[in-house]
Short mmCIF file of C-alpha atoms and ligand atoms in Angstrom, two decimals:
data_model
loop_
_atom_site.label_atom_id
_atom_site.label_comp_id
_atom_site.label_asym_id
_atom_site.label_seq_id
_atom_site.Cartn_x
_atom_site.Cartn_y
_atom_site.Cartn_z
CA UNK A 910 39.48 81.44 12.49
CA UNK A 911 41.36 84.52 13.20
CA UNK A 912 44.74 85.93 10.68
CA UNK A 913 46.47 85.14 13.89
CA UNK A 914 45.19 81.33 14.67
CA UNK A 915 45.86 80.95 10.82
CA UNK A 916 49.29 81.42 11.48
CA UNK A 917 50.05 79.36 14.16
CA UNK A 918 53.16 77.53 13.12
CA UNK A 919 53.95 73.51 14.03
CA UNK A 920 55.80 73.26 17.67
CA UNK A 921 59.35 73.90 16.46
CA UNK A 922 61.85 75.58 18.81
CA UNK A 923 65.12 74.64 19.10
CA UNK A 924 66.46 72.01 21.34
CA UNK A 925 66.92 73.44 24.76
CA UNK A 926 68.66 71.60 27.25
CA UNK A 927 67.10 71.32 30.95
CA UNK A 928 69.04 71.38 33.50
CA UNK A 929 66.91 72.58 35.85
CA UNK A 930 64.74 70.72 38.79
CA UNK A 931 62.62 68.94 36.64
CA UNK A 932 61.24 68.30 33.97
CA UNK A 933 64.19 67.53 32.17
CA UNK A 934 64.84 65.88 28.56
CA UNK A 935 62.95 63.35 27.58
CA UNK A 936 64.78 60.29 26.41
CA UNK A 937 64.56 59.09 22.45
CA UNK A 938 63.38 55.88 23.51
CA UNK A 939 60.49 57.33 25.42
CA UNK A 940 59.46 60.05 22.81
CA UNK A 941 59.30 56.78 20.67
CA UNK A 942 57.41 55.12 22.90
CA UNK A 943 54.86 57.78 23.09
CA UNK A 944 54.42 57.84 19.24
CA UNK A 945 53.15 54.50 19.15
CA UNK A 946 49.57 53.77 18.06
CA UNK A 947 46.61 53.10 20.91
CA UNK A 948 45.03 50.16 21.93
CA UNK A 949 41.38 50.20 23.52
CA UNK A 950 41.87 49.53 27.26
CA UNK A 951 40.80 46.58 27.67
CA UNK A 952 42.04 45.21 24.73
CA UNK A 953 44.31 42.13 26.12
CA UNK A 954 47.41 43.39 24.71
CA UNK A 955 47.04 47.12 26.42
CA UNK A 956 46.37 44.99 29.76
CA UNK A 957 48.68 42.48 29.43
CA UNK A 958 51.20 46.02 29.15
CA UNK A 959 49.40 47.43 32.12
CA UNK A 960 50.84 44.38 33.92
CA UNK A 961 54.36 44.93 32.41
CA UNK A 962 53.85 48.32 33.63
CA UNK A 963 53.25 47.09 37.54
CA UNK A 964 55.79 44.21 36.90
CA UNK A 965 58.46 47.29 36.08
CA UNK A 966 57.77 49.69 38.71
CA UNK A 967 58.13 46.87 41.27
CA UNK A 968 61.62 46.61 40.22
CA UNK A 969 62.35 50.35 40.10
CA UNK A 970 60.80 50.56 44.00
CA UNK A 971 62.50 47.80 45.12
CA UNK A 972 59.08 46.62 46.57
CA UNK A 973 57.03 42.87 46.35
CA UNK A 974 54.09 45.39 46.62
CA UNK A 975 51.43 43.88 44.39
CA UNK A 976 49.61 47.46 44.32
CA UNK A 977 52.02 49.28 42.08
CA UNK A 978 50.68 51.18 39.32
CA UNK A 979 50.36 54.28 37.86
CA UNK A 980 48.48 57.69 38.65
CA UNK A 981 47.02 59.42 35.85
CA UNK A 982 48.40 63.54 35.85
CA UNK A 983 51.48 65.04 36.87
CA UNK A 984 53.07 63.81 40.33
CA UNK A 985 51.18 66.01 42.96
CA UNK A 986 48.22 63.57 41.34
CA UNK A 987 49.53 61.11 42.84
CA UNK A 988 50.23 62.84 46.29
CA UNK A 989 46.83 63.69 46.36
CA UNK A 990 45.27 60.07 45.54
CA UNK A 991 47.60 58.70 48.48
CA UNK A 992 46.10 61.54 51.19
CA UNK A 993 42.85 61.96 50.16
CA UNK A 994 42.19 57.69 50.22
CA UNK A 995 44.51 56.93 53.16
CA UNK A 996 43.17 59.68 55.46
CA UNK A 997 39.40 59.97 56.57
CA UNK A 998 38.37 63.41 58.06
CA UNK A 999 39.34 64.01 61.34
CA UNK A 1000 42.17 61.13 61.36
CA UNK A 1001 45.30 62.70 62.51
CA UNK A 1002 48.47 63.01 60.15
CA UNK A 1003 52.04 64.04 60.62
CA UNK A 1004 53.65 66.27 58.05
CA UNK A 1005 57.59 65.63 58.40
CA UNK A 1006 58.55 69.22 56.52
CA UNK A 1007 61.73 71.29 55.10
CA UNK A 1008 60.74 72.54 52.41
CA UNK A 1009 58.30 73.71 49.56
CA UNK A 1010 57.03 70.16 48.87
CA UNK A 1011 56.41 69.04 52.67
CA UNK A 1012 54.36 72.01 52.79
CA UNK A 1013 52.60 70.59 49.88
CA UNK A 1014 51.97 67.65 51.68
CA UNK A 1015 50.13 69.75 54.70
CA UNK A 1016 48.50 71.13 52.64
CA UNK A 1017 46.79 68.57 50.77
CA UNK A 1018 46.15 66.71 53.94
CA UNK A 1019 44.53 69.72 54.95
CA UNK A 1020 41.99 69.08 52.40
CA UNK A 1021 41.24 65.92 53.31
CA UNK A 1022 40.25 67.06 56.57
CA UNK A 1023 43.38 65.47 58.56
CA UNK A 1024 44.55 66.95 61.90
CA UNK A 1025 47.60 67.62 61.03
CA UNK A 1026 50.74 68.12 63.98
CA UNK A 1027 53.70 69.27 61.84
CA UNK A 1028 56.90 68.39 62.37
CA UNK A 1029 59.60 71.43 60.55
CA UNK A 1030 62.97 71.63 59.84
CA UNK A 1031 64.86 74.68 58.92
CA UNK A 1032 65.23 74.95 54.87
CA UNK A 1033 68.56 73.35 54.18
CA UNK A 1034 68.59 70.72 56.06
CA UNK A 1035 66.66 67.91 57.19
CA UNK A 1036 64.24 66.98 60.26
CA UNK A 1037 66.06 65.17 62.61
CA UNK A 1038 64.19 61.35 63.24
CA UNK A 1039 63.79 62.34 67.29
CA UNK A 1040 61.64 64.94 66.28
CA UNK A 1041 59.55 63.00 64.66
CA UNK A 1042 59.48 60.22 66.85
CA UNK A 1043 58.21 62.95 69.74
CA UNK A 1044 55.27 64.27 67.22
CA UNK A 1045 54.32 60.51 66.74
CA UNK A 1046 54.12 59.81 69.97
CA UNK A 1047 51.76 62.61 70.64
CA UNK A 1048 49.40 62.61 67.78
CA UNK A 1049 49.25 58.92 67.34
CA UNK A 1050 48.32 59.43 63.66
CA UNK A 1051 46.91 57.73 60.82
CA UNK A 1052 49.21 58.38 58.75
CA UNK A 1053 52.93 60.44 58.97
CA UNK A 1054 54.11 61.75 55.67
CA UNK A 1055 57.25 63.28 54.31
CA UNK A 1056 58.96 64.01 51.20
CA UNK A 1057 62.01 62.17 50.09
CA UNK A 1058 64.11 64.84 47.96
CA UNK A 1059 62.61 68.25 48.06
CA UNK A 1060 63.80 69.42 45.11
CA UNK A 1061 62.70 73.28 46.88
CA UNK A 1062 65.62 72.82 48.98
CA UNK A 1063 67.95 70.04 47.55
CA UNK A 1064 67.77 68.22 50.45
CA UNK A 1065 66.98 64.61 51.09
CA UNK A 1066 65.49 63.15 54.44
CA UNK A 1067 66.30 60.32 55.48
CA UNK A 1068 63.85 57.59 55.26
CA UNK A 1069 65.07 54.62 57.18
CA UNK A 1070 64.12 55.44 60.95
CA UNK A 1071 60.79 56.82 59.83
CA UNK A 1072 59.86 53.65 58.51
CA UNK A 1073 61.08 52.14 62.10
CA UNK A 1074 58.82 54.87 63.93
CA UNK A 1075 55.87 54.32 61.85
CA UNK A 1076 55.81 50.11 62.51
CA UNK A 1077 56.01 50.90 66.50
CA UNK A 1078 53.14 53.41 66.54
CA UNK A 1079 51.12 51.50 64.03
CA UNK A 1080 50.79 54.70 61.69
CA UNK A 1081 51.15 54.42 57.89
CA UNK A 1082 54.66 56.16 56.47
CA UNK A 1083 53.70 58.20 53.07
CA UNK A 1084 56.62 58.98 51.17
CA UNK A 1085 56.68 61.61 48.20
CA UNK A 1086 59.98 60.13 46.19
CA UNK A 1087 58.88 62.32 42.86
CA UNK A 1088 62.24 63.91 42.65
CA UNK A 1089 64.73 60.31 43.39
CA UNK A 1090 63.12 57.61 42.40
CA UNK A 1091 65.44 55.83 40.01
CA UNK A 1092 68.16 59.04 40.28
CA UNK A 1093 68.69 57.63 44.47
CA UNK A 1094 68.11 54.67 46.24
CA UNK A 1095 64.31 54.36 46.87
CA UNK A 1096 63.79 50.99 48.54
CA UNK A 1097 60.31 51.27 49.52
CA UNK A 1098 60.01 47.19 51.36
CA UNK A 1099 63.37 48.25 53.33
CA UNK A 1100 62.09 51.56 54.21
CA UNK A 1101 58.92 49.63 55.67
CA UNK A 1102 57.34 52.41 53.90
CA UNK A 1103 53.21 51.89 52.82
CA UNK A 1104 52.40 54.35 50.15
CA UNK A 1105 55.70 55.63 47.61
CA UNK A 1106 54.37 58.23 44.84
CA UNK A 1107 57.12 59.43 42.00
CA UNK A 1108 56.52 61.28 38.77
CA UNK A 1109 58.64 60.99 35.40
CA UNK A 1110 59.80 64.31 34.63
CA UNK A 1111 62.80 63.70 37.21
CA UNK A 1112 65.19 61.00 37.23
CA UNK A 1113 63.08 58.72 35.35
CA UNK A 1114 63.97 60.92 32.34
CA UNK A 1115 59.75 61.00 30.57
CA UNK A 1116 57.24 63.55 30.42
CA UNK A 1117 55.52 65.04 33.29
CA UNK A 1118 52.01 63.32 33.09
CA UNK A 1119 51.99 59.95 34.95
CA UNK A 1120 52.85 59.18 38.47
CA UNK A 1121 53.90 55.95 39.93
CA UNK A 1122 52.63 54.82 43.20
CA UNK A 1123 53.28 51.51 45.47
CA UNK A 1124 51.13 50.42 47.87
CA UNK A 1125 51.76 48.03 50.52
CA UNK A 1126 49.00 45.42 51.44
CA UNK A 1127 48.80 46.83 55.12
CA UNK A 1128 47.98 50.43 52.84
CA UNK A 1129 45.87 48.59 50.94
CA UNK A 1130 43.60 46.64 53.38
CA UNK A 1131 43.05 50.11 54.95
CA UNK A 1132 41.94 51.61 51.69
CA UNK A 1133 39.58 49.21 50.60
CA UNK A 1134 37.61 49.85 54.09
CA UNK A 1135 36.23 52.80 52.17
CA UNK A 1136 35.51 50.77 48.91
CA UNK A 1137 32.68 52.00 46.64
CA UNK A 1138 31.65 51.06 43.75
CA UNK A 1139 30.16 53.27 41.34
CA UNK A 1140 26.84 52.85 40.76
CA UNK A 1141 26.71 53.06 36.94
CA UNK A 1142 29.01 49.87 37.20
CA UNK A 1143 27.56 47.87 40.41
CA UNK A 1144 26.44 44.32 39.43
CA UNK A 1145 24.83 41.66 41.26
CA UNK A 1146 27.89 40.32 43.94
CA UNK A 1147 29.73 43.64 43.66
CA UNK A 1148 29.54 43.58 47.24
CA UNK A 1149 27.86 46.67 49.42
CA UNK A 1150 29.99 50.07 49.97
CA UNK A 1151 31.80 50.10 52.80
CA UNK A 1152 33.68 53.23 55.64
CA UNK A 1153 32.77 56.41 54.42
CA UNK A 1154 33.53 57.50 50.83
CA UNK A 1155 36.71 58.34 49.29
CA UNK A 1156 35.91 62.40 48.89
CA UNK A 1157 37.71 62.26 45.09
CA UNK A 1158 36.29 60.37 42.36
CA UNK A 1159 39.18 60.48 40.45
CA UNK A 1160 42.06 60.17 43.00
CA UNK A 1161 39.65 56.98 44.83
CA UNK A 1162 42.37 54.49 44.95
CA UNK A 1163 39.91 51.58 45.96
CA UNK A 1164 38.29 52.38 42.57
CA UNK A 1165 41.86 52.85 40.84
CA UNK A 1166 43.22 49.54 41.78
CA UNK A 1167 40.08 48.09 40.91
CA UNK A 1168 40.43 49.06 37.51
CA UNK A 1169 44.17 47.75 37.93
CA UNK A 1170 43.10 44.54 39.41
CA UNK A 1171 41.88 41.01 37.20
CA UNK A 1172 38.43 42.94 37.45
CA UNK A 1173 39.48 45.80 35.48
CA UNK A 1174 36.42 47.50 36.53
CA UNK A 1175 36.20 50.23 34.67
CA UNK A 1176 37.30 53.64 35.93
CA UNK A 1177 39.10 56.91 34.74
CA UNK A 1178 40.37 56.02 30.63
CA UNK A 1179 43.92 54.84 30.98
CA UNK A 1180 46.16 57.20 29.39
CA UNK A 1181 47.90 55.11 26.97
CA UNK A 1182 50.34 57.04 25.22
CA UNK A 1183 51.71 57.77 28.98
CA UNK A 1184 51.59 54.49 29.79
CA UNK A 1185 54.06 53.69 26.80
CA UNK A 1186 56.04 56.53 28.39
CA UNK A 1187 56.21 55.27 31.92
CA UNK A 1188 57.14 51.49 31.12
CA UNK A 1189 59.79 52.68 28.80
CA UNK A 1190 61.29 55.24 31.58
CA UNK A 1191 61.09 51.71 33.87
CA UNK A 1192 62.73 49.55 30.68
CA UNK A 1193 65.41 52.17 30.07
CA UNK A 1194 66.19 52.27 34.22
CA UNK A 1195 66.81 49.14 34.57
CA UNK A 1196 68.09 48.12 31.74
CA UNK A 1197 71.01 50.48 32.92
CA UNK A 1198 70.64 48.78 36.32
CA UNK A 1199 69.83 51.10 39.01
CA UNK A 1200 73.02 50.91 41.08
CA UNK A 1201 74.54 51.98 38.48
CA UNK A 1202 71.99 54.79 37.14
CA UNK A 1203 72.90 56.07 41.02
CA UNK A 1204 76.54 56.01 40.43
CA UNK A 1205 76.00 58.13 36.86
CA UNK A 1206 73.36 60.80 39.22
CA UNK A 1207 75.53 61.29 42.34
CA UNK A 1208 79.40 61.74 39.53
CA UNK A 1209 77.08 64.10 37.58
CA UNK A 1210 75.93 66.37 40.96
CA UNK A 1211 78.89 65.80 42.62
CA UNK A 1212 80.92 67.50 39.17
CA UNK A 1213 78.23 70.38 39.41
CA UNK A 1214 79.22 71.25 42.65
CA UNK A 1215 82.59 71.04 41.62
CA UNK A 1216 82.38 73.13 38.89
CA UNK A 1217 80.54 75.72 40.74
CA UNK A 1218 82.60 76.15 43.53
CA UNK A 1219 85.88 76.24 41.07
CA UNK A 1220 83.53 79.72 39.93
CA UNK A 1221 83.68 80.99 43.60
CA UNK A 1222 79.91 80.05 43.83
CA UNK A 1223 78.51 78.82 46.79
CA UNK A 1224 76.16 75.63 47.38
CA UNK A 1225 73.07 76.31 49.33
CA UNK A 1226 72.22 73.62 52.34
CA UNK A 1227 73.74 71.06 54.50
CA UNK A 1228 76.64 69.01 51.90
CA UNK A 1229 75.76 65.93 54.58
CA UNK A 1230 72.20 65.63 53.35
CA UNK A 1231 71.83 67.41 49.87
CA UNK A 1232 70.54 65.37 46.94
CA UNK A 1233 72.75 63.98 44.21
CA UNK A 1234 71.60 65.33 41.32
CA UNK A 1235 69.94 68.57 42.28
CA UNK A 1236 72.38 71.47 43.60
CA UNK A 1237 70.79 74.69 44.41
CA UNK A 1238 73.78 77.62 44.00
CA UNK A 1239 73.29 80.26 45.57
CA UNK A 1240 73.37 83.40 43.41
CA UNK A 1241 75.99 86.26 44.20
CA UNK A 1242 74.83 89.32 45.70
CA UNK A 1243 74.25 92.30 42.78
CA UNK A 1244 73.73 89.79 40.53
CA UNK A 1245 70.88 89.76 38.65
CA UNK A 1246 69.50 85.93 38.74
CA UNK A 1247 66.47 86.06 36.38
CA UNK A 1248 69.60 87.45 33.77
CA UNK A 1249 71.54 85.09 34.41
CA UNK A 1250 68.53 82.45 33.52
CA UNK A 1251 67.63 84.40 30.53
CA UNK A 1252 71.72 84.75 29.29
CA UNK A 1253 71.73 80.71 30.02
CA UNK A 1254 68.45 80.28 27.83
CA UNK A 1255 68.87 83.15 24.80
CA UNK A 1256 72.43 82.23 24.18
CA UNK A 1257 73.43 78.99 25.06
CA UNK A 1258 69.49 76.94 24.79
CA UNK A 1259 70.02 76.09 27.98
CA UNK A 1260 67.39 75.77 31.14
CA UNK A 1261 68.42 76.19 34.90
CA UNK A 1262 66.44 76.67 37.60
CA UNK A 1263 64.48 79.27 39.18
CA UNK A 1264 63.27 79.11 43.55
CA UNK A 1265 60.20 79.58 45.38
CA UNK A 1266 58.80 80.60 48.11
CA UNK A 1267 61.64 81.79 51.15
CA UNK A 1268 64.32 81.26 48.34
CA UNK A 1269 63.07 82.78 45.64
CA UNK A 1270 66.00 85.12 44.02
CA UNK A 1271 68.12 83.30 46.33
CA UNK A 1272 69.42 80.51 44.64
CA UNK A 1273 69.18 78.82 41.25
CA UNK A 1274 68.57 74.99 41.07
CA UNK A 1275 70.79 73.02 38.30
CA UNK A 1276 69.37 69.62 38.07
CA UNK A 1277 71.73 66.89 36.43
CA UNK A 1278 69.07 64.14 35.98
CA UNK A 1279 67.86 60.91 33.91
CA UNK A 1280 69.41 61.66 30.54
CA UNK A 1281 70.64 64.81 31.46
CA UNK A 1282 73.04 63.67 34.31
CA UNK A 1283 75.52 63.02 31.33
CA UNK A 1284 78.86 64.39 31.32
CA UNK A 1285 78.64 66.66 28.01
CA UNK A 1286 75.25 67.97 29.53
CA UNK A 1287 77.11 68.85 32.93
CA UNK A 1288 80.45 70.91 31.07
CA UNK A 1289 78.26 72.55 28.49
CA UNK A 1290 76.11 73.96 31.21
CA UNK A 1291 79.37 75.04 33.30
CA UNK A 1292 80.70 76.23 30.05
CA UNK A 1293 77.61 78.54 29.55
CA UNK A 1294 77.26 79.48 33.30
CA UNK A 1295 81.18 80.35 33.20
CA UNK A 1296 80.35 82.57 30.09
CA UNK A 1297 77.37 84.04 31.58
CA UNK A 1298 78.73 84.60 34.79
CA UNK A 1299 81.88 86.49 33.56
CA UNK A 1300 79.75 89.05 31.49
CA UNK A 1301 78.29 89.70 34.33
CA UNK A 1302 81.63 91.33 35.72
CA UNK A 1303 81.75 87.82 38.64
CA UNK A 1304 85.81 87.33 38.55
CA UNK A 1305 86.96 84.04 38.33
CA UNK A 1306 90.01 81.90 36.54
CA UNK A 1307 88.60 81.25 32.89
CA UNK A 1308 87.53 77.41 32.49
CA UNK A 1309 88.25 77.15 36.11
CA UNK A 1310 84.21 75.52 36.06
CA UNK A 1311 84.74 73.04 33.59
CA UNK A 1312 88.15 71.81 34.43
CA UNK A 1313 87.15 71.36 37.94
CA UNK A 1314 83.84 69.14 36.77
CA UNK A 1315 86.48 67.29 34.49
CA UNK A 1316 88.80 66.41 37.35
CA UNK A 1317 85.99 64.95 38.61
CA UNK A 1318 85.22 62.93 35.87
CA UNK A 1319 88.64 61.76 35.38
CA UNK A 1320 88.23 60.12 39.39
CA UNK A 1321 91.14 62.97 40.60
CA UNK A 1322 88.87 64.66 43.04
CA UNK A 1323 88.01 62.11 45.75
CA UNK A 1324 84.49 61.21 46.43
C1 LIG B 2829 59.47 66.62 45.55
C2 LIG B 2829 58.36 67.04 44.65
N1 LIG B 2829 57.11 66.69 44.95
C3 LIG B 2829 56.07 67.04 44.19
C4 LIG B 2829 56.24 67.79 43.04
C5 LIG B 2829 55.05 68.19 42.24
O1 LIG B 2829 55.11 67.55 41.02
P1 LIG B 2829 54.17 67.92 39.78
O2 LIG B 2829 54.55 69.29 39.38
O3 LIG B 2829 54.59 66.89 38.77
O4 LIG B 2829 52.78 67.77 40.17
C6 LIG B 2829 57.54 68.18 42.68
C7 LIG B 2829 57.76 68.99 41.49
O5 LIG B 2829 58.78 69.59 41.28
C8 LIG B 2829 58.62 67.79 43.50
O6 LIG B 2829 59.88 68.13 43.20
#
């Protein structure tokens, strides 16, 4: 061991708040949760809490789907699981795109050896459903997938005609909801959507490390086509492979809901400890009610913008389709952003968010999410950006931020 390894100290910095696009802080209950011994996995109680698990998440998707689980890794894992075992090379996919995270989504169906026909919107706003509709009709794909809330841009597409498309072309809808789901409505069985992937480092207020997924049975039917078994684990009357091979092992959702399934044939090692994390995230949701956790996302963004505005700031995208609880602001010219950011975190312990990509030094993302989307959390932040800001030589009415997120707390600013 080196002097230096000797000295490595426990993890002990100070509480930082973050307010940023995710992750966020992690609520008490879930830390708890975390802490709490493990069970083998196939030890009746860890099932039985497996099933809890699926029971939850049915809730917080709004979906009868009995194929709703959870994705081992952070939430592009499950992104990945739903492309790479939904498309076979050479099937044809549409990528509905504005932003960072549709790009994501070409480019993981890329991998998988899709033909992809993409379908863009300008950053900032949305992708208009006519557009899509006219790609659909072309490519008469597999599969057309889009992200929900791009947290890249704020913005959040709107589901419900893409769901309508989808049923009269026959193609599966694929929606990436990592950023909304239990922070915005997410109804997956109205949306008429097959495949819904989330993660918990957003709205659902727990570590980045598991990733709920839905699938519907139509999804389903067409993944086991391409069932395998593996052959360390093949028994008499496991039935012959079928379609050609899931290319991932790991991200084989045949396999995966296998190992979900009554058979519990074994698979990857569930990862307990995030399990614990991910059914308390679900517990604490809807325990709140999820109308209501809405209600306490969209007051919380809608006092950021507020706030920032009051400081002369402006908000990046279209207001008509912007996300509750993630505003992207954009940052005044001769200002220096990364500053700003390091001001926010040296003095005050508090995170905000950088951009990528075409925004990058454009804007900075302030998330108000899960536990964070809390009143005290959304004035101390102002408070400190206010603080920041005025150092910086930006002229503005002192407390001007925070009085204008207050007003909307106190219901005088109109929805
Ligand atoms: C909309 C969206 N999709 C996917 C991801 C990727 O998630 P992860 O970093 O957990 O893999 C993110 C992360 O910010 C996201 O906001």
């Amino acid at each position: 061991m080196t002097v230096e390894q000797e000295h490595f100290g426990e993890l002990d910095h100070p509480p930082r708040l973050l307010m940023g696009p995710g992750p966020i802080n992690v609520h008490p209950r879930v830390l708890r949760a975390m802490s709490v011994q493990l069970l083998g996995q196939f030890d009746p109680e860890f099932t039985q809490y497996m099933n809890q698990t699926m029971a939850l998440y049915r809730s917080v998707f709004e979906t009868k789907n009995r194929w709703t689980f959870l994705i081992d890794g952070s939430s592009r894992a499950a992104i990945e699981a739903a492309l790479v075992s939904s498309l076979t090379p050479g099937d044809a996919a549409v990528i509905v795109s504005s932003g960072r995270f549709g790009l994501l989504l070409a480019e993981i169906a890329g991998r998988c050896g899709a033909r992809i026909t993409m379908v863009e919107g300008a950053w900032g706003g949305v992708v208009e459903p006519e557009a899509i509709e006219a790609a659909v009709h072309r490519a008469r794909p597999r599969l057309v997938a889009c992200v929900h809330g791009d947290t890249s841009t704020t913005m959040a597409q709107p589901i419900e005609a893409i769901g309508g498309i989808c049923r009269r072309y026959g193609a599966l809808l694929y929606v990436d909801a990592t950023a909304t789901l239990s922070g915005m409505p997410v109804p997956v069985d109205a949306w008429g959507a097959d495949i819904v992937t989330a993660g918990l480092q957003k709205c659902l207020g727990g570590p980045s490390g598991s990733a709920p997924i839905t699938i519907s049975d139509r999804a389903a039917e067409h993944i086991f086509k391409r069932r395998h078994v593996e052959r360390g684990l093949a028994t008499a009357g496991a039935g012959d492979a079928v379609g050609q091979r899931i290319a991932s092992n790991y991200f084989d959702l045949a396999m995966i809901m296998d190992y979900w399934s009554d058979k519990r044939l074994n698979h990857h090692t569930e990862a307990a400890s995030m399990l614990y994390a991910a059914r308390e995230c679900a517990r604490v949701a809807l325990e709140e009610g999820l109308p209501a956790r809405f209600a306490r996302h969209r007051l919380a963004g809608r006092a950021v913008v507020a706030g920032a505005q009051a400081m002369g700031l402006t908000i990046y995208g279209d207001p008509a389709y912007k996300m509750s609880h993630v505003t992207a602001v954009e940052i005044p010219a001769a200002i220096d952003g990364e500053r700003v950011r390091e001001r926010m975190r040296c003095d005050f312990e508090i995170e905000i968010g950088t951009a990528f990509g075409a925004l990058a030094g454009k804007v900075w993302r302030i998330g108000s999410m899960g536990i964070n989307a809390r009143k005290d959390a959304v004035l101390t932040t102002l408070a400190a950006l206010e603080s920041v800001l005025r150092r910086e030589g930006i002229g503005f009415a002192p407390g001007a931020g925070v009085d204008a997120a207050l007003a909307v707390y106190d219901g005088a600013t109109p929805a």
